Tab-separated table of C-alpha atoms in Angstrom:
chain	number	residue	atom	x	y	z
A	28	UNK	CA	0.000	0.000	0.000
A	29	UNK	CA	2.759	2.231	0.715
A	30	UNK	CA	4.586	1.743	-2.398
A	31	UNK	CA	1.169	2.481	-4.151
A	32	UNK	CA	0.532	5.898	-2.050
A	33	UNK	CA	3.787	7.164	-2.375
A	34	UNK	CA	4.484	6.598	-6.024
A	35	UNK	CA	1.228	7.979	-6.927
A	36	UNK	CA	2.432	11.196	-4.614
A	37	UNK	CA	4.852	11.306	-7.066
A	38	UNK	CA	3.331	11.501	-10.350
A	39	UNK	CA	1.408	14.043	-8.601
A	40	UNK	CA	4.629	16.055	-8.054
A	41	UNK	CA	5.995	15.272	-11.847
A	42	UNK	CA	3.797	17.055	-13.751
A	43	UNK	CA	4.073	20.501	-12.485
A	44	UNK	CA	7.598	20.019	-11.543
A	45	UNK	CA	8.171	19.009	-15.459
A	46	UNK	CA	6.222	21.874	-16.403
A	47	UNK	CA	8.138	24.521	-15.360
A	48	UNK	CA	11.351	22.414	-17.045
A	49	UNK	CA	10.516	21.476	-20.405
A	50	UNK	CA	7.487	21.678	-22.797
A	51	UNK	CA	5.688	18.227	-24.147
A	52	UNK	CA	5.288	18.115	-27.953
A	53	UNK	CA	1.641	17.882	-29.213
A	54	UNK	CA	1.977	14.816	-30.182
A	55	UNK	CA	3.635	13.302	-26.860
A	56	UNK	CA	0.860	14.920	-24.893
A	57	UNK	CA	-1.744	13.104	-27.112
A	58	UNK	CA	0.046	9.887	-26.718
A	59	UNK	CA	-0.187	10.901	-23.059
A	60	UNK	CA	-3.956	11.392	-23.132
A	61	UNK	CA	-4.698	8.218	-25.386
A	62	UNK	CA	-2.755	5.968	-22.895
A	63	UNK	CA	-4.826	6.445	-20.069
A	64	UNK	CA	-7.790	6.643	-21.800
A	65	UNK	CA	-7.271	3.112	-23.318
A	66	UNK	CA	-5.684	2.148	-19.659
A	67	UNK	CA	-9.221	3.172	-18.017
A	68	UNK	CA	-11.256	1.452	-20.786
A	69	UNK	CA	-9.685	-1.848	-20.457
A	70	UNK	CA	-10.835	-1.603	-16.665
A	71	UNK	CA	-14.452	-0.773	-17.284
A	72	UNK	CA	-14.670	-3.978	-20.038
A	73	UNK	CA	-12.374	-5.696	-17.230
A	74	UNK	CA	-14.065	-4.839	-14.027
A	75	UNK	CA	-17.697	-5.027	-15.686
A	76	UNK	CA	-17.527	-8.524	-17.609
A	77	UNK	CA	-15.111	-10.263	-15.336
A	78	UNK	CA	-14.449	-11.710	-11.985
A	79	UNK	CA	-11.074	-12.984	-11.148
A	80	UNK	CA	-10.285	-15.631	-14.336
A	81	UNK	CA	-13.966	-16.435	-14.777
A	82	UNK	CA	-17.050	-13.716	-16.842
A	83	UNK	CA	-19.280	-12.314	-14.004
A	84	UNK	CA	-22.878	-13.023	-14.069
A	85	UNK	CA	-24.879	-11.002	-16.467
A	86	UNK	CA	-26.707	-8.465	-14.228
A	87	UNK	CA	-22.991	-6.534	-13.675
A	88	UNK	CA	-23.047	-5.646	-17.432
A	89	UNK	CA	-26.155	-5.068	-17.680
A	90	UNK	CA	-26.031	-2.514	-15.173
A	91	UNK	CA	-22.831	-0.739	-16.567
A	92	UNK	CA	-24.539	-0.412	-20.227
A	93	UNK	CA	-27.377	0.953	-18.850
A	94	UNK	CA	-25.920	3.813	-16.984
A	95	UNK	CA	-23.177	3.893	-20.454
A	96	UNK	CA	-26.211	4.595	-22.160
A	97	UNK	CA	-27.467	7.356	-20.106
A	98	UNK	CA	-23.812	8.615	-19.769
A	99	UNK	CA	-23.955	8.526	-23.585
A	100	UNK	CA	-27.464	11.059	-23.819
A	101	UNK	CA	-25.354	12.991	-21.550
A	102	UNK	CA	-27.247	12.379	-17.837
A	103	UNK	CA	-26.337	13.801	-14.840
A	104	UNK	CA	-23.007	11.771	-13.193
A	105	UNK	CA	-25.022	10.524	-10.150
A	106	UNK	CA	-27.942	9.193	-12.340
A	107	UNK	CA	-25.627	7.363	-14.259
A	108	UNK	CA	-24.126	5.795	-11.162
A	109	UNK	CA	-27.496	4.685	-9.804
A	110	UNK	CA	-29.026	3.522	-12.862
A	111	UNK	CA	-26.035	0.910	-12.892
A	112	UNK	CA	-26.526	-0.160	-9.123
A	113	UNK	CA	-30.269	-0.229	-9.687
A	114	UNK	CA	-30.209	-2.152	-12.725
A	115	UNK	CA	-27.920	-4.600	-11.644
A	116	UNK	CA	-29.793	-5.308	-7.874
A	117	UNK	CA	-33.173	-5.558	-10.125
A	118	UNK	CA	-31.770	-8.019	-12.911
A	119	UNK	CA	-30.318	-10.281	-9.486
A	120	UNK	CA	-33.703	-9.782	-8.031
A	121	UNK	CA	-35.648	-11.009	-10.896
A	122	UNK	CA	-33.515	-13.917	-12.253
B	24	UNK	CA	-11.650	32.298	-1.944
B	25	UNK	CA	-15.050	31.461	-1.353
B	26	UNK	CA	-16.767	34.494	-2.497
B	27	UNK	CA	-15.395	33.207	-5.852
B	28	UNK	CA	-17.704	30.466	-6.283
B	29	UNK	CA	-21.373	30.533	-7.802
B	30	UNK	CA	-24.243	28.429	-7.352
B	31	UNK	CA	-23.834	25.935	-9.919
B	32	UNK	CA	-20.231	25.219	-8.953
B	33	UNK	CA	-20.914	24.269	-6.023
B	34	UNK	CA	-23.839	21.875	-7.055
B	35	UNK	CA	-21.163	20.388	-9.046
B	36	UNK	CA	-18.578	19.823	-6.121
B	37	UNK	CA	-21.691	18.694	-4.139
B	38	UNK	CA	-23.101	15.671	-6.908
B	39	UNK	CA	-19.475	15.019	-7.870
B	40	UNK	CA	-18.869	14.252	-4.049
B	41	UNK	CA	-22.200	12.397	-3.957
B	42	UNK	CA	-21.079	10.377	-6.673
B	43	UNK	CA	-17.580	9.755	-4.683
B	44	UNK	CA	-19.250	8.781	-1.851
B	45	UNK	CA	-21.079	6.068	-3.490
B	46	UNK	CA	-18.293	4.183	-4.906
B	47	UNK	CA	-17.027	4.661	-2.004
B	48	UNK	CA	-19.638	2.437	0.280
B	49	UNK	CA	-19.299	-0.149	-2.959
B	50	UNK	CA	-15.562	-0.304	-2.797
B	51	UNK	CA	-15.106	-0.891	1.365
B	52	UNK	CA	-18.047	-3.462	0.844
B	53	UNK	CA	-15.835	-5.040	-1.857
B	54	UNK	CA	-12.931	-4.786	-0.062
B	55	UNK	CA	-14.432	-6.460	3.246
B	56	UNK	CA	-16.468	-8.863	1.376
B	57	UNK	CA	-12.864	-9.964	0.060
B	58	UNK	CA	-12.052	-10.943	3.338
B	59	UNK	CA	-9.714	-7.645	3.718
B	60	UNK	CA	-9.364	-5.802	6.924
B	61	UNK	CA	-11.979	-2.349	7.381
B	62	UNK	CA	-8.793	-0.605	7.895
B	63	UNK	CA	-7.357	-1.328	4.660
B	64	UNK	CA	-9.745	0.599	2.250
B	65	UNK	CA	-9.651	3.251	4.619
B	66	UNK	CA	-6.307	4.352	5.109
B	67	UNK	CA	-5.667	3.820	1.548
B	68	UNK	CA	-8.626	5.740	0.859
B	69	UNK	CA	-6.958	8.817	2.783
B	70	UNK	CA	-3.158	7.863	1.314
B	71	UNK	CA	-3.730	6.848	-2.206
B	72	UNK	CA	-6.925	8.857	-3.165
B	73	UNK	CA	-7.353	7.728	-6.902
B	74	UNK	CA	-10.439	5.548	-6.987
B	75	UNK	CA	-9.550	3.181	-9.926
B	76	UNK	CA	-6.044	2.283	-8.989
B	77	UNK	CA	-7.424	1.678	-5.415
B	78	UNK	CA	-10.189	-0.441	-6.612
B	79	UNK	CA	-7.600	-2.808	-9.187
B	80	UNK	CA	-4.922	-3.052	-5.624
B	81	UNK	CA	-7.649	-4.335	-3.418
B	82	UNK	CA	-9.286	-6.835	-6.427
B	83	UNK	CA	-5.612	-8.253	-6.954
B	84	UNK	CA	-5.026	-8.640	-3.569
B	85	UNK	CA	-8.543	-10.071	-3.110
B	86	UNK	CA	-7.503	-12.666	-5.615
B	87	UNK	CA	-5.035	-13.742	-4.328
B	88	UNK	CA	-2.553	-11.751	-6.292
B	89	UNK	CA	0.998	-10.119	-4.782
B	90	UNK	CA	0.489	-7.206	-3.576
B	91	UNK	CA	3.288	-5.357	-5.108
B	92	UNK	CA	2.039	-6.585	-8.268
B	93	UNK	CA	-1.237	-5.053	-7.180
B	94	UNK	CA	0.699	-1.669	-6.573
B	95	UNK	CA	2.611	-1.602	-10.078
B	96	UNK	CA	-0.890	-2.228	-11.802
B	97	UNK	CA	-2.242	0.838	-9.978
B	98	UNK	CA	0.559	2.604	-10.332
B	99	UNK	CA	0.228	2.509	-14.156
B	100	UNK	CA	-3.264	3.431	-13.708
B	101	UNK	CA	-2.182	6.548	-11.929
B	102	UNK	CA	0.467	7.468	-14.472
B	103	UNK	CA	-2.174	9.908	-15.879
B	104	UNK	CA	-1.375	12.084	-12.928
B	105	UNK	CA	1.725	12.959	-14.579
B	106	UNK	CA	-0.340	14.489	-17.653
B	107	UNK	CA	-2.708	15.958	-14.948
B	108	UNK	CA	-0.161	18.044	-13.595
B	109	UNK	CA	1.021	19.355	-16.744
B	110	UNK	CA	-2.827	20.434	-17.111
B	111	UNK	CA	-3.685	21.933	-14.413
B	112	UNK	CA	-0.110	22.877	-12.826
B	113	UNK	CA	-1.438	26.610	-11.591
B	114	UNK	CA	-3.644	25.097	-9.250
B	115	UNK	CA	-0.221	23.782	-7.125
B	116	UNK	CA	0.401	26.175	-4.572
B	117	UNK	CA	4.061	26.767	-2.861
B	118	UNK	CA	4.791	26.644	0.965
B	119	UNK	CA	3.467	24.444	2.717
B	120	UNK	CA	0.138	24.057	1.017
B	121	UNK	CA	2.063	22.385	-1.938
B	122	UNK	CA	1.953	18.813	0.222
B	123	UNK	CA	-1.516	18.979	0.357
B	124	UNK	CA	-2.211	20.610	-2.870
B	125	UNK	CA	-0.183	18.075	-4.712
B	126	UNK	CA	-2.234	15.338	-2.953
B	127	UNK	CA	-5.180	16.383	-4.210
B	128	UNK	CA	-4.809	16.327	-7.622
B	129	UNK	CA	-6.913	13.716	-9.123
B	130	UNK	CA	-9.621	13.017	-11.905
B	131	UNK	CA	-12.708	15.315	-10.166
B	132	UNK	CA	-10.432	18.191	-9.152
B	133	UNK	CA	-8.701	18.726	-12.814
B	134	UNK	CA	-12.044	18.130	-14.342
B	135	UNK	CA	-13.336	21.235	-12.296
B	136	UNK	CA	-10.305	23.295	-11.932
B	137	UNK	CA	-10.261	23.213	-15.999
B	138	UNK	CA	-14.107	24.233	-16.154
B	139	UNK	CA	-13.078	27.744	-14.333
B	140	UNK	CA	-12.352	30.607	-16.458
B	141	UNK	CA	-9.619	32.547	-13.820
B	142	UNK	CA	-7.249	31.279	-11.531
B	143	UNK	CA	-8.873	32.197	-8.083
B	144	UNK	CA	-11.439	30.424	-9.003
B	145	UNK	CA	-9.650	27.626	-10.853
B	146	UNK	CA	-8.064	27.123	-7.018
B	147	UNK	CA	-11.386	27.625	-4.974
B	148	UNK	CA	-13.200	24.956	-7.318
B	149	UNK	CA	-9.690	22.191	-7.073
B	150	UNK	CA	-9.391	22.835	-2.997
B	151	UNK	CA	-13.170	22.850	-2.063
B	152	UNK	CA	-13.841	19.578	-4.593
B	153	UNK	CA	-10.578	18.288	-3.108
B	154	UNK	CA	-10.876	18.500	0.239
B	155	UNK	CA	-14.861	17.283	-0.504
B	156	UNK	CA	-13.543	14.362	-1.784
B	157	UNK	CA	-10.684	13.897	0.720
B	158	UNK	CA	-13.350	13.456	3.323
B	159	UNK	CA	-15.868	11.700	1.753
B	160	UNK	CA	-14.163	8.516	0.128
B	161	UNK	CA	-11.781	7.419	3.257
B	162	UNK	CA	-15.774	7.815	5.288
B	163	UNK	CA	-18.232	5.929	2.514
B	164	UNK	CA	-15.012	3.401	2.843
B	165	UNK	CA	-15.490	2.854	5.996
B	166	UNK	CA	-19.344	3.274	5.871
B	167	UNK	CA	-19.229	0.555	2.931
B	168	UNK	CA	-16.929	-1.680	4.678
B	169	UNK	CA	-19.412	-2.033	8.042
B	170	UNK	CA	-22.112	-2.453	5.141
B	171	UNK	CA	-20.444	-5.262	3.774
B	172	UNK	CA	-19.929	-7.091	7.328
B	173	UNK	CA	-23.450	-6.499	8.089
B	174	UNK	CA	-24.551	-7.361	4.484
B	175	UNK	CA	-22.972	-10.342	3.352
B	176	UNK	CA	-23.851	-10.015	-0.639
B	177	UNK	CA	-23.422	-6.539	-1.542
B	178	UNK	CA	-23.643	-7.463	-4.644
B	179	UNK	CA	-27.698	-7.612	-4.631
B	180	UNK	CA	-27.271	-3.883	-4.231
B	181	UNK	CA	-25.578	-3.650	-6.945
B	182	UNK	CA	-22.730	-1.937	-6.005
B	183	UNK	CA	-20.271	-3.924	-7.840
B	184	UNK	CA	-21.776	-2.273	-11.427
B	185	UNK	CA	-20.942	1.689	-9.880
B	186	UNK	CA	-17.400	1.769	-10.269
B	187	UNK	CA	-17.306	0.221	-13.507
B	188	UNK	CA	-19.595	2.764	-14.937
B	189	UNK	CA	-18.491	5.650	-13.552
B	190	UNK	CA	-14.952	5.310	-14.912
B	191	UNK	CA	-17.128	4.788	-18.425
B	192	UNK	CA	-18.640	7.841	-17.707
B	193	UNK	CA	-15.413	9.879	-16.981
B	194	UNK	CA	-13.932	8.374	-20.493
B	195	UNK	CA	-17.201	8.782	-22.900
B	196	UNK	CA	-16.216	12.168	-23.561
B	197	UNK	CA	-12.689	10.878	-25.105
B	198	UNK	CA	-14.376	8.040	-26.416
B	199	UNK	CA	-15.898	10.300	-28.988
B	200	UNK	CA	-12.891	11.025	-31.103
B	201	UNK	CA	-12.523	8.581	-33.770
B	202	UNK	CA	-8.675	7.642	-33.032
B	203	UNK	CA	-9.171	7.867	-29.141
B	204	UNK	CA	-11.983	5.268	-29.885
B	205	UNK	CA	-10.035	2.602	-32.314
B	206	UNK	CA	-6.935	2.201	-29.503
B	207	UNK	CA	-9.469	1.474	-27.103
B	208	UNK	CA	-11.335	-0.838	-28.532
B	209	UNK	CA	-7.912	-2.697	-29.931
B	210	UNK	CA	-6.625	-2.574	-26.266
B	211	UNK	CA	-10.253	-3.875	-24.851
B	212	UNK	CA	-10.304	-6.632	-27.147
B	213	UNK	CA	-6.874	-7.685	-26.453
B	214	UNK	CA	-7.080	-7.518	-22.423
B	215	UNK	CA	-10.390	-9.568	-22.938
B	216	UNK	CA	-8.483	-12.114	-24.793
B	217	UNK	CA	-6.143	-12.451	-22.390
B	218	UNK	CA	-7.846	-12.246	-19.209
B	219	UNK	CA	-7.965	-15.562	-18.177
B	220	UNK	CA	-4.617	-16.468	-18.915
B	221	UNK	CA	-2.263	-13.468	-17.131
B	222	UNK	CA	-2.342	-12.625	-13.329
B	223	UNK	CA	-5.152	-10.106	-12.562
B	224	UNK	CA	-3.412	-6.313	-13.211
B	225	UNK	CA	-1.297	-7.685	-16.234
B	226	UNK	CA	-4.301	-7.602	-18.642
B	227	UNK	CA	-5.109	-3.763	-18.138
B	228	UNK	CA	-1.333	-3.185	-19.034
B	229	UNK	CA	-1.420	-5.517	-21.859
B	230	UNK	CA	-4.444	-2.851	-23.515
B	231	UNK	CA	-1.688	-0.572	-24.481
B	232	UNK	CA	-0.964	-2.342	-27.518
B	233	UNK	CA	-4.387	-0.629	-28.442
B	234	UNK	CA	-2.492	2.828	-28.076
B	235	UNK	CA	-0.623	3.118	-31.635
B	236	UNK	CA	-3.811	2.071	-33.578
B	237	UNK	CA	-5.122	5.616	-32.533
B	238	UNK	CA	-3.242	6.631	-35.739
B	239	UNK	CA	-1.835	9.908	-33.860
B	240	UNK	CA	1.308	10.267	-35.472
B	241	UNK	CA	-0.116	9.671	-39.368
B	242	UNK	CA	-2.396	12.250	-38.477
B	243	UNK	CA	-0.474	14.649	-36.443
B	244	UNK	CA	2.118	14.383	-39.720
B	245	UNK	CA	-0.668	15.062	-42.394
B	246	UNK	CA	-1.276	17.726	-40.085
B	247	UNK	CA	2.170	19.180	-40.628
């Protein structure tokens, strides 16, 4: 936990610290961008199809497309958040 | 500094700590329902604060996984702090408020700092959001994780769907450029296709293959 904590601290420091230093090209600040983007995409398909090694059941996805959809036509944040509880505890409820 | 802020900024700060909260309660019920100590989610709650990367450290040690592995995956997920920073790096004060300042740099407080037209306000929106949220997700931790010892499935709430879609949420908005799109949907497929062979953590990682078939550099050139 440590290691985790204080290395985050850290890139938390870089950026302005490197900002003041040196200036990213356009392109390597696009890179940048598109990294974490396709980091944090990998962990919704990740943490919404799959548990451990195995798919999780189908109420979890079910849930995170319906509040994907709403995120999509632009809904409020917390709307989006409990659509995808909601429709998750009702699919678990009804099957 | 807080003359500076206006009604609807503050309803902002206030849903986007709602929202917090929330995955909060769903990730100390994960966490406990894991078999993980209360304290756990808690203090890394208050050390860490970066939802996502928290969330991937307590599922791979909740696995079964090594917990540094667990810490390199999240650290990778936290790499985007590093862009962060070179964002928003106005909104780091000097003194002794730089600590604290630095700390709070995450994905809500750049989100709002860059929504503010001056830098007063750019600072009131980061530090009120920030210390919101510095509050509120080591609490709904530790809310979530006596949930989850009173409630045994906490997944019939549905809390294990939240997290998932907020980070979907957060991306949409990138997801809409064409390029952005086609790396992460190459880097998707591949982690699926992987994930039941690698130690939870690797297949995130392994998604960054996705990253050069955003075409970027073809089209920065034809750009130039």
């Amino acid at each position: 936990m440590s290691t985790l904590a204080i290395g985050t601290f850290a890139f938390r420091l870089v950026g302005p610290m490197l900002h003041a230093r040196i200036t990213f090209s356009s392109r390597a600040q696009r890179l940048l961008e598109t990294s974490a983007v396709v980091l944090l995409a990998a962990l919704v398909l990740l943490s919404g199809l799959t548990e451990g090694r195995s798919f999780a059941d189908l109420a979890r996805p079910l849930g995170v497309a319906a509040g994907g959809v709403l995120a999509w036509r632009k809904a409020p944040f917390l709307v989006v958040v409990l659509t995808a509880a909601a429709v998750a505890a009702l699919v678990r409820l009804v099957r | 500094m807080w003359r500076t802020m206006d009604r609807d900024l503050l309803r902002g700060i206030a849903v986007m700590c709602a929202s917090v909260g929330l995955i909060g309660v769903s990730y100390g019920a994960t966490a406990v329902a894991a078999g993980l100590p209360i304290w756990l989610p808690v203090l890394t709650g208050f050390l860490v604060l970066a939802a996502s990367s928290e969330l991937l450290f307590v599922g791979v040690i909740a696995a079964g996984g090594d917990p540094f592995a667990g810490a390199l995956a999240g650290l990778l997920v936290n790499a985007r702090h590093i862009p962060y920073g070179l964002a928003v790096p106005d909104v780091i004060e000097s003194g002794w408020r730089r600590i604290p300042s630095t700390h709070l740099l995450n994905d809500e407080t750049v989100v709002l700092a860059l929504s503010q037209d001056d830098l007063p306000r750019k600072r009131a929106a980061y530090w009120l959001c920030g210390l919101g949220i510095v509050a509120v997700w080591p609490l709904c931790a530790l809310a979530g994780g006596l949930l989850g010892a009173l409630v045994h499935n906490t997944d019939a709430l549905g809390l294990d769907a939240m997290f998932p879609a907020v980070i979907l949420a957060l991306i949409l908005p990138a997801l809409r450029d064409r390029h952005t799109l086609r790396a992460a949907l190459v880097g998707g497929a591949v982690a699926m296709a992987a994930f039941a062979f690698l130690p939870v953590g690797l297949p995130e990682l392994l998604a960054l293959v996705g990253v050069p078939f955003a075409g970027g550099l073809r089209h920065e050139r034809s750009v130039a």
